mmCIF file of C-alpha atoms in Angstrom:
data_model
loop_
_atom_site.group_PDB
_atom_site.id
_atom_site.type_symbol
_atom_site.label_atom_id
_atom_site.label_comp_id
_atom_site.label_asym_id
_atom_site.label_seq_id
_atom_site.Cartn_x
_atom_site.Cartn_y
_atom_site.Cartn_z
ATOM 1 C CA GLU A 1 17.215 -5.617 -9.544
ATOM 2 C CA VAL A 2 14.080 -6.314 -7.519
ATOM 3 C CA GLN A 3 11.115 -5.427 -9.704
ATOM 4 C CA LEU A 4 7.358 -5.788 -10.096
ATOM 5 C CA VAL A 5 5.758 -4.862 -13.415
ATOM 6 C CA GLU A 6 1.984 -4.670 -13.773
ATOM 7 C CA SER A 7 0.077 -4.959 -17.036
ATOM 8 C CA GLY A 8 -3.451 -5.540 -18.278
ATOM 9 C CA GLY A 9 -5.117 -2.283 -17.364
ATOM 10 C CA GLY A 10 -7.334 -0.396 -19.777
ATOM 11 C CA LEU A 11 -10.827 0.839 -20.545
ATOM 12 C CA VAL A 12 -13.729 -1.485 -19.789
ATOM 13 C CA GLN A 13 -17.491 -0.988 -19.728
ATOM 14 C CA PRO A 14 -19.452 -1.293 -16.483
ATOM 15 C CA GLY A 15 -20.211 -4.945 -15.874
ATOM 16 C CA GLY A 16 -17.179 -6.027 -17.864
ATOM 17 C CA SER A 17 -14.081 -8.000 -16.897
ATOM 18 C CA LEU A 18 -10.347 -7.442 -16.908
ATOM 19 C CA ARG A 19 -7.346 -9.487 -15.786
ATOM 20 C CA LEU A 20 -4.317 -7.727 -14.365
ATOM 21 C CA SER A 21 -0.871 -9.327 -14.243
ATOM 22 C CA CYS A 22 2.179 -8.529 -12.150
ATOM 23 C CA ALA A 23 5.524 -9.985 -13.241
ATOM 24 C CA ALA A 24 8.195 -10.330 -10.566
ATOM 25 C CA SER A 25 11.957 -10.440 -10.940
ATOM 26 C CA GLY A 26 15.058 -10.094 -8.787
ATOM 27 C CA PHE A 27 13.719 -11.928 -5.741
ATOM 28 C CA THR A 28 12.388 -15.366 -4.801
ATOM 29 C CA PHE A 29 8.751 -14.791 -5.727
ATOM 30 C CA SER A 30 7.535 -18.089 -4.270
ATOM 31 C CA ASN A 31 8.673 -17.044 -0.769
ATOM 32 C CA TYR A 32 6.505 -13.921 -0.567
ATOM 33 C CA TRP A 33 2.889 -13.120 0.069
ATOM 34 C CA MET A 34 1.602 -10.793 -2.640
ATOM 35 C CA HIS A 35 -0.957 -8.001 -2.519
ATOM 36 C CA TRP A 36 -2.991 -5.733 -4.769
ATOM 37 C CA VAL A 37 -3.542 -2.120 -3.711
ATOM 38 C CA ARG A 38 -5.556 0.451 -5.648
ATOM 39 C CA GLN A 39 -5.747 4.208 -5.768
ATOM 40 C CA ALA A 40 -8.625 6.078 -7.387
ATOM 41 C CA PRO A 41 -7.706 9.396 -9.030
ATOM 42 C CA GLY A 42 -6.887 11.969 -6.355
ATOM 43 C CA LYS A 43 -7.695 9.538 -3.546
ATOM 44 C CA GLY A 44 -5.805 7.453 -1.013
ATOM 45 C CA LEU A 45 -4.407 3.945 -1.037
ATOM 46 C CA VAL A 46 -6.828 1.060 -0.571
ATOM 47 C CA TRP A 47 -5.756 -2.523 0.067
ATOM 48 C CA VAL A 48 -7.651 -4.858 -2.277
ATOM 49 C CA SER A 49 -6.468 -8.439 -1.880
ATOM 50 C CA ARG A 50 -3.643 -10.733 -0.829
ATOM 51 C CA ILE A 51 -2.478 -14.255 -1.531
ATOM 52 C CA ASN A 52 -0.025 -16.267 0.537
ATOM 53 C CA ASN A 53 3.191 -17.624 -0.931
ATOM 54 C CA ASP A 54 1.868 -21.045 -1.970
ATOM 55 C CA ALA A 55 -1.598 -19.848 -3.030
ATOM 56 C CA THR A 56 -3.391 -21.777 -0.288
ATOM 57 C CA GLY A 57 -4.905 -18.673 1.295
ATOM 58 C CA THR A 58 -6.470 -15.478 0.008
ATOM 59 C CA SER A 59 -8.378 -12.534 1.425
ATOM 60 C CA TYR A 60 -10.267 -9.601 -0.086
ATOM 61 C CA ALA A 61 -11.585 -6.177 0.793
ATOM 62 C CA ASP A 62 -15.346 -6.240 1.289
ATOM 63 C CA SER A 63 -15.779 -3.903 -1.695
ATOM 64 C CA VAL A 64 -14.433 -6.506 -4.141
ATOM 65 C CA LYS A 65 -15.343 -9.785 -2.458
ATOM 66 C CA GLY A 66 -17.176 -12.107 -4.820
ATOM 67 C CA ARG A 67 -16.161 -10.092 -7.894
ATOM 68 C CA PHE A 68 -12.343 -10.189 -7.852
ATOM 69 C CA THR A 69 -10.087 -13.254 -7.692
ATOM 70 C CA ILE A 70 -6.404 -13.162 -6.856
ATOM 71 C CA SER A 71 -4.109 -15.936 -8.046
ATOM 72 C CA ARG A 72 -0.448 -16.607 -8.722
ATOM 73 C CA ASP A 73 1.803 -18.808 -10.815
ATOM 74 C CA ASN A 74 5.066 -19.310 -8.953
ATOM 75 C CA ALA A 75 6.695 -21.053 -11.930
ATOM 76 C CA ARG A 76 6.028 -17.958 -14.043
ATOM 77 C CA LYS A 77 6.712 -15.574 -11.115
ATOM 78 C CA THR A 78 3.463 -13.820 -11.884
ATOM 79 C CA LEU A 79 0.563 -12.534 -9.800
ATOM 80 C CA TYR A 80 -2.909 -12.047 -11.235
ATOM 81 C CA LEU A 81 -6.111 -10.216 -10.404
ATOM 82 C CA GLN A 82 -9.242 -11.299 -12.244
ATOM 83 C CA MET A 83 -11.804 -8.512 -11.996
ATOM 84 C CA ASN A 84 -15.408 -9.248 -12.941
ATOM 85 C CA SER A 85 -18.627 -7.216 -12.759
ATOM 86 C CA LEU A 86 -16.613 -4.010 -12.809
ATOM 87 C CA ARG A 87 -18.194 -0.837 -11.485
ATOM 88 C CA ALA A 88 -17.383 2.834 -11.931
ATOM 89 C CA GLU A 89 -15.989 2.894 -8.401
ATOM 90 C CA ASP A 90 -13.381 0.253 -9.327
ATOM 91 C CA ALA A 91 -11.623 2.766 -11.592
ATOM 92 C CA ALA A 92 -8.150 3.287 -10.185
ATOM 93 C CA VAL A 93 -4.458 2.665 -10.567
ATOM 94 C CA TYR A 94 -3.806 -0.882 -9.389
ATOM 95 C CA PHE A 95 -0.455 -1.635 -7.764
ATOM 96 C CA CYS A 96 0.957 -5.033 -6.869
ATOM 97 C CA ALA A 97 3.116 -5.007 -3.758
ATOM 98 C CA SER A 98 5.021 -7.316 -1.444
ATOM 99 C CA GLY A 99 7.527 -7.487 1.366
ATOM 100 C CA ARG A 100 8.452 -9.306 4.552
ATOM 101 C CA ARG A 101 7.377 -6.852 7.236
ATOM 102 C CA ALA A 102 5.505 -4.307 5.133
ATOM 103 C CA PHE A 103 5.280 -3.436 1.455
ATOM 104 C CA ASP A 104 8.834 -2.606 0.435
ATOM 105 C CA ILE A 105 8.409 -3.788 -3.166
ATOM 106 C CA TRP A 106 5.901 -2.002 -5.422
ATOM 107 C CA GLY A 107 5.129 -2.043 -9.100
ATOM 108 C CA GLN A 108 4.583 1.139 -11.099
ATOM 109 C CA GLY A 109 0.840 0.549 -11.325
ATOM 110 C CA THR A 110 -1.624 -0.080 -14.144
ATOM 111 C CA MET A 111 -4.660 2.121 -14.781
ATOM 112 C CA VAL A 112 -8.170 0.692 -14.945
ATOM 113 C CA THR A 113 -10.921 2.903 -16.350
ATOM 114 C CA VAL A 114 -14.553 1.821 -16.095
ATOM 115 C CA SER A 115 -16.819 3.775 -18.397
ATOM 116 C CA SER A 116 -19.428 3.299 -21.092
ATOM 117 C CA ASP B 1 -12.366 -4.126 10.504
ATOM 118 C CA ILE B 2 -9.386 -2.181 11.791
ATOM 119 C CA GLN B 3 -9.758 1.513 10.972
ATOM 120 C CA MET B 4 -6.686 3.751 10.663
ATOM 121 C CA THR B 5 -7.147 7.490 11.199
ATOM 122 C CA GLN B 6 -4.404 9.950 10.338
ATOM 123 C CA SER B 7 -4.121 13.553 11.400
ATOM 124 C CA PRO B 8 -3.819 16.113 10.099
ATOM 125 C CA SER B 9 -5.166 15.498 6.589
ATOM 126 C CA SER B 10 -2.906 18.246 5.292
ATOM 127 C CA LEU B 11 -0.007 20.207 6.685
ATOM 128 C CA SER B 12 1.952 23.241 5.511
ATOM 129 C CA ALA B 13 5.534 23.578 6.647
ATOM 130 C CA SER B 14 8.853 25.112 5.663
ATOM 131 C CA VAL B 15 12.220 23.599 4.816
ATOM 132 C CA GLY B 16 14.049 22.903 8.068
ATOM 133 C CA ASP B 17 10.874 22.500 10.151
ATOM 134 C CA ARG B 18 10.233 19.542 12.417
ATOM 135 C CA VAL B 19 6.875 17.955 11.659
ATOM 136 C CA SER B 20 4.859 15.090 13.080
ATOM 137 C CA ILE B 21 1.957 13.091 11.679
ATOM 138 C CA THR B 22 -0.190 10.880 13.877
ATOM 139 C CA CYS B 23 -2.040 7.678 13.136
ATOM 140 C CA ARG B 24 -4.597 6.029 15.394
ATOM 141 C CA ALA B 25 -5.797 2.441 15.097
ATOM 142 C CA SER B 26 -9.319 1.426 16.080
ATOM 143 C CA GLN B 27 -7.943 -1.526 18.036
ATOM 144 C CA ASN B 28 -4.673 -2.800 19.453
ATOM 145 C CA ILE B 29 -2.216 -3.537 16.635
ATOM 146 C CA GLY B 30 0.901 -3.826 18.778
ATOM 147 C CA SER B 31 3.782 -2.470 16.704
ATOM 148 C CA TYR B 32 2.430 -3.668 13.365
ATOM 149 C CA LEU B 33 2.463 -0.253 11.744
ATOM 150 C CA ALA B 34 4.175 0.993 8.591
ATOM 151 C CA TRP B 35 4.633 4.461 7.098
ATOM 152 C CA TYR B 36 4.902 5.261 3.390
ATOM 153 C CA GLN B 37 5.741 8.327 1.333
ATOM 154 C CA GLN B 38 4.085 8.843 -2.035
ATOM 155 C CA LYS B 39 4.880 11.472 -4.637
ATOM 156 C CA ALA B 40 2.516 12.357 -7.465
ATOM 157 C CA GLY B 41 2.353 9.696 -10.171
ATOM 158 C CA LYS B 42 4.668 7.334 -8.297
ATOM 159 C CA ALA B 43 4.291 4.172 -6.262
ATOM 160 C CA PRO B 44 4.484 4.517 -2.482
ATOM 161 C CA LYS B 45 7.858 4.111 -0.802
ATOM 162 C CA LEU B 46 8.253 2.320 2.523
ATOM 163 C CA LEU B 47 9.822 4.524 5.203
ATOM 164 C CA ILE B 48 9.162 2.800 8.529
ATOM 165 C CA TYR B 49 8.029 -0.708 9.487
ATOM 166 C CA GLY B 50 7.331 -2.261 12.859
ATOM 167 C CA ALA B 51 6.295 1.218 14.065
ATOM 168 C CA SER B 52 9.885 2.418 14.555
ATOM 169 C CA SER B 53 12.299 0.503 12.297
ATOM 170 C CA LEU B 54 13.830 2.587 9.527
ATOM 171 C CA GLN B 55 13.742 0.949 6.099
ATOM 172 C CA SER B 56 17.154 0.561 4.493
ATOM 173 C CA GLY B 57 18.190 3.628 2.521
ATOM 174 C CA VAL B 58 15.709 5.987 4.183
ATOM 175 C CA PRO B 59 17.306 9.135 5.675
ATOM 176 C CA SER B 60 17.649 9.214 9.449
ATOM 177 C CA ARG B 61 15.603 12.428 9.693
ATOM 178 C CA PHE B 62 12.571 10.126 9.439
ATOM 179 C CA SER B 63 11.549 8.355 12.633
ATOM 180 C CA GLY B 64 8.547 6.457 13.901
ATOM 181 C CA SER B 65 7.209 5.819 17.378
ATOM 182 C CA GLY B 66 4.208 4.448 19.192
ATOM 183 C CA SER B 67 2.436 1.181 19.871
ATOM 184 C CA VAL B 68 -0.967 -0.335 20.550
ATOM 185 C CA THR B 69 -3.264 2.291 18.987
ATOM 186 C CA TYR B 70 -1.255 5.533 18.744
ATOM 187 C CA PHE B 71 1.628 6.129 16.352
ATOM 188 C CA THR B 72 3.685 9.060 15.126
ATOM 189 C CA LEU B 73 5.884 9.747 12.104
ATOM 190 C CA THR B 74 8.357 12.566 12.677
ATOM 191 C CA ILE B 75 10.568 14.324 10.143
ATOM 192 C CA SER B 76 13.247 16.137 12.124
ATOM 193 C CA SER B 77 14.287 18.729 9.523
ATOM 194 C CA LEU B 78 12.206 18.971 6.369
ATOM 195 C CA GLN B 79 14.035 18.830 3.064
ATOM 196 C CA PRO B 80 12.578 19.957 -0.282
ATOM 197 C CA GLU B 81 12.208 16.340 -1.427
ATOM 198 C CA ASP B 82 10.043 15.482 1.609
ATOM 199 C CA PHE B 83 6.990 17.343 0.361
ATOM 200 C CA ALA B 84 4.662 14.482 -0.511
ATOM 201 C CA THR B 85 1.718 12.509 0.840
ATOM 202 C CA TYR B 86 2.267 10.151 3.772
ATOM 203 C CA TYR B 87 0.237 7.074 4.654
ATOM 204 C CA CYS B 88 0.182 4.796 7.669
ATOM 205 C CA GLN B 89 -0.792 1.127 7.317
ATOM 206 C CA GLN B 90 -1.569 -1.568 9.838
ATOM 207 C CA THR B 91 0.152 -4.869 9.102
ATOM 208 C CA TYR B 92 -1.344 -6.646 12.105
ATOM 209 C CA THR B 93 -3.691 -8.898 10.247
ATOM 210 C CA THR B 94 -4.650 -9.769 6.709
ATOM 211 C CA LEU B 95 -7.930 -11.274 7.849
ATOM 212 C CA VAL B 96 -9.504 -7.918 7.232
ATOM 213 C CA GLY B 97 -6.794 -6.491 5.040
ATOM 214 C CA TYR B 98 -3.725 -4.369 5.633
ATOM 215 C CA THR B 99 -5.683 -1.132 6.057
ATOM 216 C CA PHE B 100 -4.207 2.249 5.143
ATOM 217 C CA GLY B 101 -4.889 5.582 6.748
ATOM 218 C CA GLN B 102 -6.465 8.263 4.572
ATOM 219 C CA GLY B 103 -3.186 10.078 3.997
ATOM 220 C CA THR B 104 -1.539 13.348 5.051
ATOM 221 C CA LYS B 105 -0.482 15.800 2.345
ATOM 222 C CA LEU B 106 2.616 17.729 3.342
ATOM 223 C CA GLU B 107 2.908 20.998 1.431
ATOM 224 C CA ILE B 108 5.420 23.798 1.275
ATOM 225 C CA LYS B 109 4.447 26.901 3.257
#
């Protein structure tokens, strides 16, 4: 079964850090670009970041550039998102996603809460 | 950045109705447009890619059309399970991100 499973979410204080993970199974992880997408409570989907299949290229939304770092370990079939200097507006469910022509593989999401 | 604008933001309709949702891109994206359905508390589900290609397993009552800057998602005969929020997404370039539209909430009349 093709599957993505996120973990690492939780409560963090403003200015703090958190690392999200996304474990892949059921497909050849190393062949796919991977993405993070977030959704604040009651709001729409926002693309956050992507990494190409061999980790030689990344891109970020302006809102997270310089604070978030995407990475991957193809041997472990795992995607990561290191989030630093977290702000209240970063609070959201974070999804990892992938696919050839669009995002046809999604995880269930992990919740990040930023509050003192 | 490429901006994606959906309309309407919300829509009330009845079972059996034919409904359409539009999505406009701020620049030419060819046919690099996807549509997703999201139900409360769930991950989005891909419906359409390449503007008009139906994702495997998606019912044929869903269809997509358009190119360049104007796109449409049509549901030919609404079923109870179709009441959800729908998003368009440009997949033209990751240089500025695969931008989503703001969403259209489809509710039961």
